[in-house]
Coordinates of C-alpha atoms in Angstrom, one line a residue:
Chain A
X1 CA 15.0 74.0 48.3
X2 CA 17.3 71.6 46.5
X3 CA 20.1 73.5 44.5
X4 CA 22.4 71.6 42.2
X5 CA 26.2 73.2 40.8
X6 CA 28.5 72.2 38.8
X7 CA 32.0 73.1 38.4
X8 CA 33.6 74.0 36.3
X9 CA 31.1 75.3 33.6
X10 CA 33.8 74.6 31.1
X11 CA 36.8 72.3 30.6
X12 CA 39.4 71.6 28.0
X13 CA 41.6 69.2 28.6
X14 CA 44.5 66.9 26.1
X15 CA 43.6 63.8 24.9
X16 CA 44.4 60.8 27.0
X17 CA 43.9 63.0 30.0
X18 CA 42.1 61.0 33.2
X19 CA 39.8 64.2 34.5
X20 CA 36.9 64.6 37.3
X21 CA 33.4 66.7 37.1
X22 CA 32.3 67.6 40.2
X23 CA 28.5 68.0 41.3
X24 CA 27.3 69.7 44.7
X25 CA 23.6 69.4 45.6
X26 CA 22.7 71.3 49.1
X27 CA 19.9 68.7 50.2
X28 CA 21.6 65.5 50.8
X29 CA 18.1 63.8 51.0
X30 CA 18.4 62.4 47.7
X31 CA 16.8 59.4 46.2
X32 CA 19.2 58.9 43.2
X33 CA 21.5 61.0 41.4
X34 CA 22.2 60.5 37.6
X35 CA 24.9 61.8 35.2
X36 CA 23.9 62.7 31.5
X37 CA 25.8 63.6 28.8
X38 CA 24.3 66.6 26.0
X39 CA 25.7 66.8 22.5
X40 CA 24.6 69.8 20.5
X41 CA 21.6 70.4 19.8
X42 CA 20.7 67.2 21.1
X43 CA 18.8 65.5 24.0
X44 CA 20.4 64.0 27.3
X45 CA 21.5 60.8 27.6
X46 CA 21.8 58.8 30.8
X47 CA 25.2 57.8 31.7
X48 CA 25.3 56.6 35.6
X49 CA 22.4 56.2 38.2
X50 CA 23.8 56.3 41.6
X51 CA 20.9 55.4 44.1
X52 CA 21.4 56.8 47.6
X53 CA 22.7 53.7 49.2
X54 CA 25.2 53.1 46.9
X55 CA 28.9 54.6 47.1
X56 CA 29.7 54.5 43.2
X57 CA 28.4 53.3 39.6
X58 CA 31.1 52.1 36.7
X59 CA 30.5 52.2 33.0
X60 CA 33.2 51.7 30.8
X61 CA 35.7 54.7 31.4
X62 CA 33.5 56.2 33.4
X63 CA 33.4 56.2 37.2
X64 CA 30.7 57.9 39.1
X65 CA 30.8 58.5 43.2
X66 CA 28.3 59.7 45.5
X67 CA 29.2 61.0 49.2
X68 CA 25.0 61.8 49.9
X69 CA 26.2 62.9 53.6
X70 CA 29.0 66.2 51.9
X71 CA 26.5 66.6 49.4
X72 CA 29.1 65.9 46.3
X73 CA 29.6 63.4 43.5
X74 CA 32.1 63.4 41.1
X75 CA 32.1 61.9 37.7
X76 CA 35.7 60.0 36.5
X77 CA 36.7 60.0 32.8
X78 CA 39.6 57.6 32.0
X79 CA 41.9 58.4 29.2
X80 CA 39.7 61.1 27.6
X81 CA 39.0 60.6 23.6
X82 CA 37.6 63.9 21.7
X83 CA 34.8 62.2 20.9
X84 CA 34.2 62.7 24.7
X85 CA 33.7 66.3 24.2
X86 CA 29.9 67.5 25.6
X87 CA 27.9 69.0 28.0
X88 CA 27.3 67.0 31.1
X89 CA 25.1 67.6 33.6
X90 CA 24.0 65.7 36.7
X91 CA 20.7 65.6 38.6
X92 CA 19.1 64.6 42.0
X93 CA 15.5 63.2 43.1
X94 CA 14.1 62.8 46.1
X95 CA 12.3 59.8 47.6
X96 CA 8.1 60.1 45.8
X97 CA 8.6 62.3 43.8
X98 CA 9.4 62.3 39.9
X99 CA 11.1 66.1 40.1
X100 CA 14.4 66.1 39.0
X101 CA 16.6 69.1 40.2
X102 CA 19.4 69.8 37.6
X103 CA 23.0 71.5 37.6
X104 CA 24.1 73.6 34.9
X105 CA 26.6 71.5 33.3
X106 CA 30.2 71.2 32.6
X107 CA 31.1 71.1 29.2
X108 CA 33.9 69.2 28.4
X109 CA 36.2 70.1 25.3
X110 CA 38.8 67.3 25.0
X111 CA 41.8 68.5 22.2
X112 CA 43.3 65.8 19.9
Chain B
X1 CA 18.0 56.0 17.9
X2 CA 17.1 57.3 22.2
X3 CA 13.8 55.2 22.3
X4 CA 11.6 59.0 22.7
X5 CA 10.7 60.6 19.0
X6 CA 9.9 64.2 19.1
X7 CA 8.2 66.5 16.5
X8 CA 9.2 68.8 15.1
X9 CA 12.8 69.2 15.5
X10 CA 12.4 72.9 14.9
X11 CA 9.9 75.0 15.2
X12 CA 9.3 78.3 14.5
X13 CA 6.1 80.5 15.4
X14 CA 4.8 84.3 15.7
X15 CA 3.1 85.3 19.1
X16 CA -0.4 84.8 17.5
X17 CA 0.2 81.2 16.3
X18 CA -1.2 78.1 17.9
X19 CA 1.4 74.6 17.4
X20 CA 1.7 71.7 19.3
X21 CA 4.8 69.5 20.3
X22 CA 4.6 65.8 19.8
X23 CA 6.6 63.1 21.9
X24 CA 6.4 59.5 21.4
X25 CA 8.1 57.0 23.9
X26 CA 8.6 53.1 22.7
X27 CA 10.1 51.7 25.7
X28 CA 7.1 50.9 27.7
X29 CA 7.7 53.5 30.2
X30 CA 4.7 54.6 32.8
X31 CA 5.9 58.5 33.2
X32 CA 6.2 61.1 30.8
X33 CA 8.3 64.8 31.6
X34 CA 8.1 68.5 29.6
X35 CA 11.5 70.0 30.8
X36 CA 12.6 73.1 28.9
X37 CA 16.1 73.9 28.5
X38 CA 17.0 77.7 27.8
X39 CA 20.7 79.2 27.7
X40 CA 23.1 79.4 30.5
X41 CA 20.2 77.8 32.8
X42 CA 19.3 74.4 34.3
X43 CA 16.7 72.3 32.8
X44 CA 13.2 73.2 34.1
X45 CA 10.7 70.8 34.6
X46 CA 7.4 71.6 33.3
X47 CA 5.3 68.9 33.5
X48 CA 5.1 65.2 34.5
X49 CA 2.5 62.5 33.7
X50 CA 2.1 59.5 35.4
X51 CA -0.1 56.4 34.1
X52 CA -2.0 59.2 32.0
X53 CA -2.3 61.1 35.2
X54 CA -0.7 64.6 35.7
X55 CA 0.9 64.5 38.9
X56 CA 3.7 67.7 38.6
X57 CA 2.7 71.1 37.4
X58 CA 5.5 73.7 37.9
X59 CA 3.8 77.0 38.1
X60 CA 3.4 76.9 34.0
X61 CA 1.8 79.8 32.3
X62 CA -1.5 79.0 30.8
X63 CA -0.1 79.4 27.1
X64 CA 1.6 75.8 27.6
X65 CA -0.7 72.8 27.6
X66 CA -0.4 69.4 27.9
X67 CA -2.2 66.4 27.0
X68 CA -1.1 62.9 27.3
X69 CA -3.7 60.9 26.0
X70 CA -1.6 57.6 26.5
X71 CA 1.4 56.3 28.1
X72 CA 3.1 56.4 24.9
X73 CA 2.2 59.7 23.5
X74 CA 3.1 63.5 25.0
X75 CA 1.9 66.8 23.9
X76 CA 2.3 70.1 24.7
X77 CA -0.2 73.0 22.5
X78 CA 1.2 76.4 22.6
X79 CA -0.7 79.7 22.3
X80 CA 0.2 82.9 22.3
X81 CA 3.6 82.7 23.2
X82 CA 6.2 85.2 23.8
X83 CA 9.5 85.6 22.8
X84 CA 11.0 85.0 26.3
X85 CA 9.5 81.0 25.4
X86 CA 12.5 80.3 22.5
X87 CA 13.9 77.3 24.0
X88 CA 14.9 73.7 23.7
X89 CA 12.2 71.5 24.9
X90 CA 12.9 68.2 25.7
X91 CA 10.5 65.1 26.4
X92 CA 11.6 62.7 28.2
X93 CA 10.2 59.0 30.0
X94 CA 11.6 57.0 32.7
X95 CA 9.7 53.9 34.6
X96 CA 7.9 55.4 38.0
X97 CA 9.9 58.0 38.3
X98 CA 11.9 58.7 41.3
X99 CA 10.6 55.9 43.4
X100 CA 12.1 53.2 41.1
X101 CA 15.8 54.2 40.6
X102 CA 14.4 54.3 36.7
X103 CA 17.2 56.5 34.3
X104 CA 15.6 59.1 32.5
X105 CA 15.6 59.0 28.5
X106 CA 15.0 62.1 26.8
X107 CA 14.2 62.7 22.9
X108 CA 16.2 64.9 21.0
X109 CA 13.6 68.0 21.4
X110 CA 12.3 70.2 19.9
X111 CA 14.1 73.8 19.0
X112 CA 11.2 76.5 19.3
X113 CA 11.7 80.2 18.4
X114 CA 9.1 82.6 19.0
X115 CA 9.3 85.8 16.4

């Protein structure tokens, strides 16, 4: 059975501050894996889709890896802004099927 | 604007009431997802449907039901629900699901609190 966890649950850092989130997943059978971001009280939104083949996804700042065989990825944040600060979570799917399995987030405080 | 419209934002009910969730996608998507999303633990998927077909059902008590008469609209009807249901639920769509490398995009959802 597929288990996802992040750490850490929580993180402040200083602004300007280059930080990593790490996500573990136990089966490295993966299809994809996919970093969100949660604001209060608000939905996800999909930040970086890593598909199993590939080694890493850029965005912007952002900087997602994928090591499918250690079961990890970690997610990169250049020069961290407050408006940065959120929950983020990551997920996993396997091949067929449309179940995503979810961590529990990290959620990121970043201090002006 | 996330491309998924849920209502209501909020909802509250007693354990007697019957309500139903709405979720509207408008990015042509084929596959529509119930997750629910309760403190200090992962999202949980509920339900997925797939061209208007279910094709995931996650050991959901009765009291939830879905319906997705299209591949744009989502609902879920509540009855009888207990207290232990107050949660964030969240719709979301992606394109084929996992076989496509599709993102999913979720709505904003819709905060539910059972009294």
């Amino acid at each position: 059975k597929q288990e996802v966890t992040q750490i850490p649950a929580a993180l402040s850092v200083p602004e300007g501050e280059n930080l990593v989130l790490n996500c573990s997943f136990t089966d490295s059978a993966i299809y994809n894996l996919q970093w969100f971001r949660q604001d209060p009280g608000k939905g996800l939104t999909s930040l970086l889709l890593i598909q199993s083949s590939q080694r890493e996804q850029t965005s912007g700042r952002l900087n997602a890896s994928l090591d499918k065989s250690s079961g990890r990825s970690t997610l990169y944040i250049a020069a961290s802004q407050p408006g940065d600060s959120a929950t983020y979570l990551c997920a996993v799917t396997a091949s067929g099927t449309y179940k995503y399995i979810f961590g529990t987030g990290t959620r990121l405080k970043v201090l002006a | 604007e996330t491309g998924v419209t849920q209502t209501p934002r909020h909802l509250v009910m007693g354990m007697t009431n019957k309500k139903s969730l709405k979720c509207e996608q408008h990015l042509g998507h084929n596959a529509m997802y119930w997750y629910k999303q309760s403190a200090k633990k992962p999202l949980e998927l509920m339900f997925v449907y797939s061209l208007e077909e279910r094709v995931e059902n996650n050991s959901v008590p009765s009291r939830f039901s879905p319906e997705c008469p299209n591949s744009s609209h989502l609902f879920l009807h509540l009855h009888t629900l207990q207290p232990e249901d107050s949660a964030l639920y969240l719709c979301a769509s992606s394109q084929g699901g996992g076989r496509y490398n599709s993102p999913l995009h979720f709505g904003n959802g819709t905060r539910l609190t059972v009294t």
